[in-house]
Coordinates of C-alpha atoms and ligand atoms in Angstrom, one line a residue:
M1 CA 24.4 112.8 86.0
L2 CA 21.2 113.8 87.5
T3 CA 19.8 111.1 89.9
F4 CA 16.6 110.5 91.7
Q5 CA 18.3 110.3 94.8
Q6 CA 19.8 114.0 94.3
I7 CA 16.1 115.1 93.7
H8 CA 14.8 113.3 96.7
D9 CA 17.6 115.0 99.0
L10 CA 16.8 118.4 97.4
V11 CA 13.2 117.9 98.0
T12 CA 13.3 117.3 101.9
F13 CA 16.0 120.0 102.6
D14 CA 14.6 122.5 104.6
G15 CA 17.1 125.3 105.6
G16 CA 14.5 126.9 108.1
S17 CA 15.5 130.4 109.1
D18 CA 18.8 129.7 106.7
L19 CA 18.0 130.6 103.0
V20 CA 18.9 128.4 100.1
L21 CA 20.1 130.0 96.7
S22 CA 19.0 128.0 94.0
T23 CA 20.4 129.0 90.2
Y24 CA 20.1 127.6 87.0
L25 CA 22.6 128.7 84.1
N26 CA 22.8 127.7 80.5
L27 CA 26.1 126.5 79.2
T28 CA 25.4 126.7 75.6
P29 CA 28.3 127.6 73.4
D30 CA 27.4 131.0 72.8
R31 CA 27.8 131.5 76.8
Q32 CA 30.8 129.6 76.9
I33 CA 32.6 131.9 74.8
R34 CA 34.5 134.2 77.0
R35 CA 32.3 132.4 79.8
T36 CA 29.5 135.0 79.7
Y37 CA 27.5 132.2 82.2
R38 CA 29.2 134.4 85.1
V39 CA 28.1 137.8 83.5
A40 CA 24.3 136.4 83.1
F41 CA 24.7 134.8 86.8
E42 CA 25.7 138.4 88.1
D43 CA 23.0 139.8 86.2
L44 CA 20.8 137.6 87.9
V45 CA 21.8 138.2 91.5
R46 CA 21.5 142.0 90.8
Q47 CA 17.9 141.4 89.6
L48 CA 17.0 139.2 92.5
E49 CA 18.9 141.7 95.0
E50 CA 16.6 144.9 93.8
T51 CA 13.5 142.9 95.1
I52 CA 14.6 142.0 98.5
S53 CA 16.3 143.6 101.7
G54 CA 17.8 143.2 104.9
E55 CA 18.7 139.5 105.9
Q56 CA 17.6 138.0 102.8
R57 CA 20.5 140.3 101.2
A58 CA 23.1 139.2 103.2
A59 CA 21.8 135.8 102.8
L60 CA 22.2 136.3 98.9
A61 CA 25.7 138.0 99.7
R62 CA 26.9 135.0 101.5
E63 CA 25.6 132.1 98.7
A64 CA 26.2 134.0 95.4
E65 CA 29.7 134.1 96.7
R66 CA 30.3 130.5 96.8
V67 CA 28.4 130.1 93.2
R68 CA 30.5 133.0 91.8
Q69 CA 34.1 130.8 93.0
Y70 CA 32.5 127.7 91.6
L71 CA 31.9 129.5 88.3
E72 CA 35.0 131.0 88.0
A73 CA 37.3 127.7 89.0
A74 CA 36.3 125.9 85.9
L75 CA 33.8 125.6 83.4
P76 CA 30.9 123.0 84.5
P77 CA 30.4 120.3 82.3
G78 CA 26.9 120.3 80.2
R79 CA 25.0 122.3 78.5
G80 CA 23.3 123.7 81.9
V81 CA 23.7 123.5 85.5
A82 CA 22.1 124.1 88.9
V83 CA 23.8 125.1 92.0
F84 CA 22.1 125.1 95.3
S85 CA 23.7 126.7 98.2
C86 CA 22.9 127.0 101.9
A87 CA 26.2 127.5 103.6
P88 CA 24.9 127.5 107.3
R89 CA 23.2 124.3 106.5
G90 CA 26.0 122.5 104.8
L91 CA 24.2 122.2 101.5
W92 CA 25.9 122.3 98.2
E93 CA 24.9 120.4 95.1
A94 CA 26.3 121.3 91.7
I95 CA 24.3 119.4 89.1
S96 CA 25.5 119.4 85.4
L97 CA 22.2 119.2 82.6
P98 CA 22.7 117.6 79.5
V99 CA 20.4 120.0 78.4
V100 CA 19.5 123.9 78.3
V101 CA 17.3 125.2 81.1
G102 CA 15.7 128.4 81.9
E103 CA 18.0 130.9 83.6
S104 CA 17.0 131.6 86.8
I105 CA 17.6 132.2 90.5
Y106 CA 15.7 131.6 93.7
L107 CA 16.0 132.8 97.3
G108 CA 14.0 130.1 99.9
R109 CA 14.0 128.1 102.9
R110 CA 14.1 125.1 100.1
P111 CA 15.7 124.6 97.1
Y112 CA 13.9 125.6 93.9
V113 CA 13.2 122.2 92.4
R114 CA 11.1 122.5 89.5
P115 CA 13.1 123.0 86.8
L116 CA 15.1 120.3 87.5
L117 CA 12.0 117.9 87.8
D118 CA 10.8 118.8 84.6
V119 CA 14.3 117.9 83.2
L120 CA 13.5 114.7 84.6
D121 CA 10.4 114.2 83.7
E122 CA 10.7 115.2 79.9
Y123 CA 13.5 112.4 79.5
E124 CA 13.0 108.8 79.3
R125 CA 15.3 106.5 78.5
Y126 CA 15.6 105.1 74.8
A127 CA 17.0 102.3 73.2
V128 CA 17.7 102.3 69.5
A129 CA 18.8 99.3 67.3
L130 CA 20.2 100.7 64.0
V131 CA 20.1 97.6 61.8
D132 CA 20.6 95.6 58.4
K133 CA 20.9 92.4 57.0
E134 CA 24.0 92.0 58.4
K135 CA 25.3 94.5 61.2
A136 CA 23.8 96.1 64.0
R137 CA 24.5 99.0 66.2
L138 CA 22.8 99.7 69.5
F139 CA 22.1 103.2 70.9
T140 CA 20.9 104.2 74.1
V141 CA 19.7 108.0 74.5
Y142 CA 19.2 109.6 77.8
L143 CA 18.8 113.2 79.1
G144 CA 19.3 114.5 75.7
E145 CA 23.0 112.2 74.8
I146 CA 23.4 109.4 73.2
E147 CA 25.9 106.5 74.0
E148 CA 27.0 103.4 71.6
H149 CA 26.8 99.8 73.2
T150 CA 27.0 97.0 71.0
L151 CA 28.0 96.1 67.4
V152 CA 26.7 92.7 65.8
V153 CA 28.3 91.9 62.8
D154 CA 26.8 88.6 61.2
P155 CA 27.9 88.9 57.7
V156 CA 26.1 87.4 54.8
P157 CA 28.0 84.7 52.8
G158 CA 29.0 86.5 49.6
K159 CA 27.2 85.2 46.3
H160 CA 30.4 84.1 44.5
D161 CA 31.6 81.8 47.4
E162 CA 28.7 79.7 47.0
G163 CA 29.9 77.9 43.8
G164 CA 27.5 75.3 42.5
W165 CA 24.4 76.5 44.2
S166 CA 20.9 77.1 42.8
Q167 CA 19.7 80.5 42.9
A168 CA 16.7 79.0 45.2
N169 CA 19.1 77.4 47.3
Y170 CA 21.3 80.6 47.6
Q171 CA 17.9 82.5 48.3
R172 CA 17.2 80.2 50.9
H173 CA 20.6 80.2 52.6
H174 CA 20.6 84.0 52.6
E175 CA 17.0 84.4 53.9
A176 CA 18.2 81.8 56.9
H177 CA 21.2 83.9 57.5
V178 CA 19.1 87.0 57.9
Y179 CA 16.6 85.6 59.9
W180 CA 19.5 84.2 62.1
H181 CA 21.4 87.8 62.5
L182 CA 18.2 89.3 63.5
K183 CA 17.2 86.9 66.1
R184 CA 20.7 87.4 67.7
V185 CA 20.2 91.2 67.7
A186 CA 16.7 90.8 69.5
D187 CA 19.0 88.8 71.7
E188 CA 21.5 91.7 72.1
L189 CA 18.5 94.1 72.7
S190 CA 17.0 91.9 75.4
A191 CA 20.5 91.6 77.5
L192 CA 20.6 95.5 77.1
L193 CA 17.3 95.8 78.5
R194 CA 18.3 93.6 81.5
R195 CA 21.9 95.7 81.9
R196 CA 20.5 99.0 81.4
P197 CA 17.0 99.1 81.7
F198 CA 15.1 101.6 79.1
D199 CA 11.6 102.8 79.1
R200 CA 11.1 102.9 75.3
L201 CA 12.8 101.4 72.1
V202 CA 13.3 102.6 68.3
L203 CA 14.0 100.7 65.3
A204 CA 16.1 102.1 62.8
G205 CA 17.4 100.8 58.9
P206 CA 16.3 99.8 55.9
E207 CA 12.5 99.0 56.1
E208 CA 12.9 95.3 55.3
A209 CA 15.3 94.7 58.1
T210 CA 13.4 96.6 60.7
S211 CA 10.3 95.2 59.9
E212 CA 11.8 91.8 60.3
L213 CA 13.0 92.6 63.3
R214 CA 9.6 93.9 64.6
R215 CA 8.5 90.5 64.2
L216 CA 11.2 88.6 66.3
L217 CA 11.1 91.0 69.1
P218 CA 9.9 89.3 72.5
R219 CA 6.8 90.6 74.4
P220 CA 9.0 93.1 76.8
L221 CA 10.7 94.8 73.8
R222 CA 7.9 95.2 71.9
Q223 CA 5.9 96.7 74.5
R224 CA 8.4 99.4 74.4
L225 CA 8.7 100.0 70.9
V226 CA 7.5 103.3 70.3
A227 CA 8.7 104.2 66.4
T228 CA 10.6 102.9 63.1
F229 CA 12.8 105.3 61.0
P230 CA 14.6 104.5 57.8
A231 CA 18.7 105.1 58.2
E232 CA 21.7 104.0 56.9
L233 CA 23.5 101.7 59.1
F234 CA 26.9 104.1 58.9
A235 CA 24.7 106.8 60.0
S236 CA 26.3 109.2 62.8
P237 CA 25.2 109.1 66.4
A238 CA 24.2 112.9 66.3
E239 CA 21.8 112.1 63.3
I240 CA 20.5 109.0 65.5
L241 CA 20.4 111.1 68.3
D242 CA 18.2 114.2 66.5
R243 CA 15.7 111.6 65.5
T244 CA 15.2 110.1 68.5
L245 CA 14.7 113.1 70.3
A246 CA 12.3 114.3 67.7
I247 CA 10.4 110.9 68.6
E248 CA 10.7 111.6 72.4
R249 CA 9.0 114.7 72.4
E250 CA 6.2 113.3 69.8
V251 CA 5.7 110.4 72.3
E252 CA 5.8 112.7 75.6
R253 CA 3.1 115.2 74.0
E254 CA 1.1 112.2 73.2
E255 CA 1.2 111.0 76.7
D256 CA 0.4 114.5 78.6
A257 CA -2.8 114.6 76.0
H258 CA -4.0 110.8 77.3
L259 CA -2.9 111.8 80.9
V260 CA -4.9 115.1 81.1
E261 CA -8.0 113.2 79.2
R262 CA -7.9 110.7 81.8
L263 CA -7.8 112.8 84.8
I264 CA -10.5 114.9 83.3
E265 CA -12.8 111.9 82.8
T266 CA -12.1 110.1 86.1
A267 CA -12.7 113.8 88.0
T268 CA -16.2 114.2 86.2
A269 CA -16.9 110.6 86.8
R270 CA -16.2 111.2 90.4
G271 CA -13.9 108.5 90.6
L272 CA -9.8 108.8 92.4
A273 CA -9.4 112.4 90.7
V274 CA -9.8 116.0 91.4
L275 CA -9.4 118.8 89.3
G276 CA -8.9 122.8 90.0
F277 CA -7.2 124.6 92.6
A278 CA -9.1 123.9 95.9
A279 CA -9.4 120.3 95.6
T280 CA -6.1 119.8 94.4
L281 CA -5.0 121.6 97.4
E282 CA -7.0 120.1 99.8
A283 CA -6.1 116.5 98.5
V284 CA -2.6 117.7 99.2
W285 CA -3.1 118.8 102.4
T286 CA -4.7 115.3 103.3
G287 CA -1.7 113.5 101.8
G288 CA -3.8 111.6 99.4
V289 CA -2.4 112.4 96.4
H290 CA -1.0 109.8 94.0
Q291 CA -0.3 111.7 91.1
L292 CA -0.4 115.3 90.5
V293 CA -0.6 116.5 87.0
V294 CA 0.3 120.2 86.7
A295 CA 0.1 122.5 83.4
D296 CA 3.8 124.0 82.9
G297 CA 4.3 127.2 84.0
L298 CA 1.5 127.4 86.5
E299 CA 2.2 129.8 89.6
H300 CA -0.3 131.2 92.1
S301 CA 0.6 132.9 95.3
G302 CA -0.9 131.5 98.6
S303 CA -0.3 130.4 102.2
E304 CA 0.8 127.9 104.0
C305 CA -0.3 127.2 107.6
P306 CA 2.6 126.4 109.9
G307 CA 0.4 124.7 112.6
C308 CA -1.4 121.9 110.6
A309 CA 0.1 122.5 107.1
R310 CA -3.0 123.7 105.3
L311 CA -2.4 125.2 101.8
S312 CA -4.1 128.2 100.9
L313 CA -4.8 130.3 97.6
D314 CA -5.1 133.5 100.0
V315 CA -3.2 134.5 103.1
P316 CA -6.1 134.4 105.8
A317 CA -4.8 136.1 109.1
S318 CA -5.7 133.0 111.0
C319 CA -6.2 129.2 109.8
P320 CA -9.6 128.4 109.7
V321 CA -8.5 124.8 110.9
C322 CA -6.1 125.2 113.7
Q323 CA -5.8 129.2 114.0
D324 CA -2.4 129.6 113.6
H325 CA -0.7 132.3 111.5
P326 CA -0.2 131.1 107.8
Q327 CA 3.0 132.1 106.1
A328 CA 2.5 134.0 102.6
L329 CA 4.2 132.2 99.7
S330 CA 4.9 133.6 96.3
D331 CA 4.2 130.5 94.3
V332 CA 2.0 127.9 96.3
I333 CA 2.0 125.8 93.3
E334 CA 5.9 125.2 94.6
R335 CA 4.7 123.7 97.5
V336 CA 2.3 121.7 96.3
I337 CA 4.7 119.8 93.9
E338 CA 7.2 119.4 97.0
R339 CA 4.6 118.2 99.4
T340 CA 3.2 115.5 97.0
L341 CA 7.0 114.1 96.1
E342 CA 7.6 114.5 100.2
E343 CA 4.5 112.0 100.7
G344 CA 5.7 109.5 97.9
G345 CA 3.4 110.8 95.3
A346 CA 4.2 111.6 91.5
V347 CA 4.3 114.9 89.6
K348 CA 3.4 115.1 85.8
S349 CA 4.0 118.6 84.5
V350 CA 2.1 118.7 80.9
M351 CA 2.7 120.8 77.9
G352 CA 1.3 122.3 74.9
S353 CA -2.4 121.7 74.1
A354 CA -2.4 119.4 77.1
A355 CA -1.5 122.0 79.4
D356 CA -4.0 124.0 77.5
R357 CA -6.9 121.8 77.9
L358 CA -6.2 121.2 81.5
R359 CA -5.9 125.5 82.2
E360 CA -9.7 125.3 80.6
R361 CA -11.2 122.4 82.7
G362 CA -9.1 122.3 85.7
E363 CA -7.4 125.6 86.2
G364 CA -4.1 124.5 84.9
I365 CA -4.3 121.7 87.9
G366 CA -5.6 118.1 89.1
A367 CA -4.5 114.9 90.8
F368 CA -4.9 111.3 90.9
L369 CA -5.9 110.3 94.4
R370 CA -4.6 107.1 96.6
Y371 CA -8.3 107.1 98.1
A372 CA -11.7 109.1 98.1
V373 CA -11.3 112.3 100.1
G374 CA -14.3 114.0 102.1
Ligands
LIG1 ZN1 -3.4 125.5 110.4

């Protein structure tokens, strides 16, 4: 499973003169048949090979052979795999991804981690409580996978067992029982939150059960509640997963939109935020980025100065700050992301209409700052 530590280790890895090969492959069922992901890999290698020469080709041949052996050995688990290899520096990391990624290959000084970050970013940890009046099933959903945890069963006594009870008495008894059951579900959810912290909570089941449970949720759970949907208690985990992933996408889109609006407002009011390439590169250079916000897929060529680490959209013959010779980068945005993470800042990649809005108002990039710059 993908962890923040793995990402951190990859982000801070620098191969120097030794190049790192980063490979992303899909392992969807059509790819697994006759293991055609190996063919896909060879195609990517061939395409990359045509664009490079000399030492780069030698490095590609060396690292591609390691990846090839790994792919030959066995089918990697998961729906996607990310492989990072730099033999001279002892780097080998094969990360199974439970989600499909865009297939790509990169050769460079550093591991290409942007697609991995997008995976982490897109998926929060969700808990789902599927309830009715006498049973409950608790699930967690993370990175596109569902796990079932707890079954709570508090059978409501049958009407026929309560001989001699008046209808009114039975009704009170029944309601008390349902209340007690749902209170217990809320307690189990609190226990799950402590044991396996989650970001969001979803309730599912007949409306009368979910609305009663919602009233009984303590504050930490209520704050995490994002949606409720009707479902039968015997719904399959696959069904619950589908509904939860749809909710997750919706929540993510709304959050992206809010974040971009807040960024634009703060920058426009000259608060602790900047918009656009020039101001963002400047903020990254001074280490002042608290959170970088970037439109999904944004790329721009540029350069980085080895002397003073200044980032630029062009490649000046000599650095205006320290007169050193900046190195050309095919994608300076990738470095902007890496440098932000190295400095302890956060990175948020936004999609859809939020990305369009950010492109329209800030060239697709901006940042919240730790302190005022300039
Ligand atoms: Zn410089």
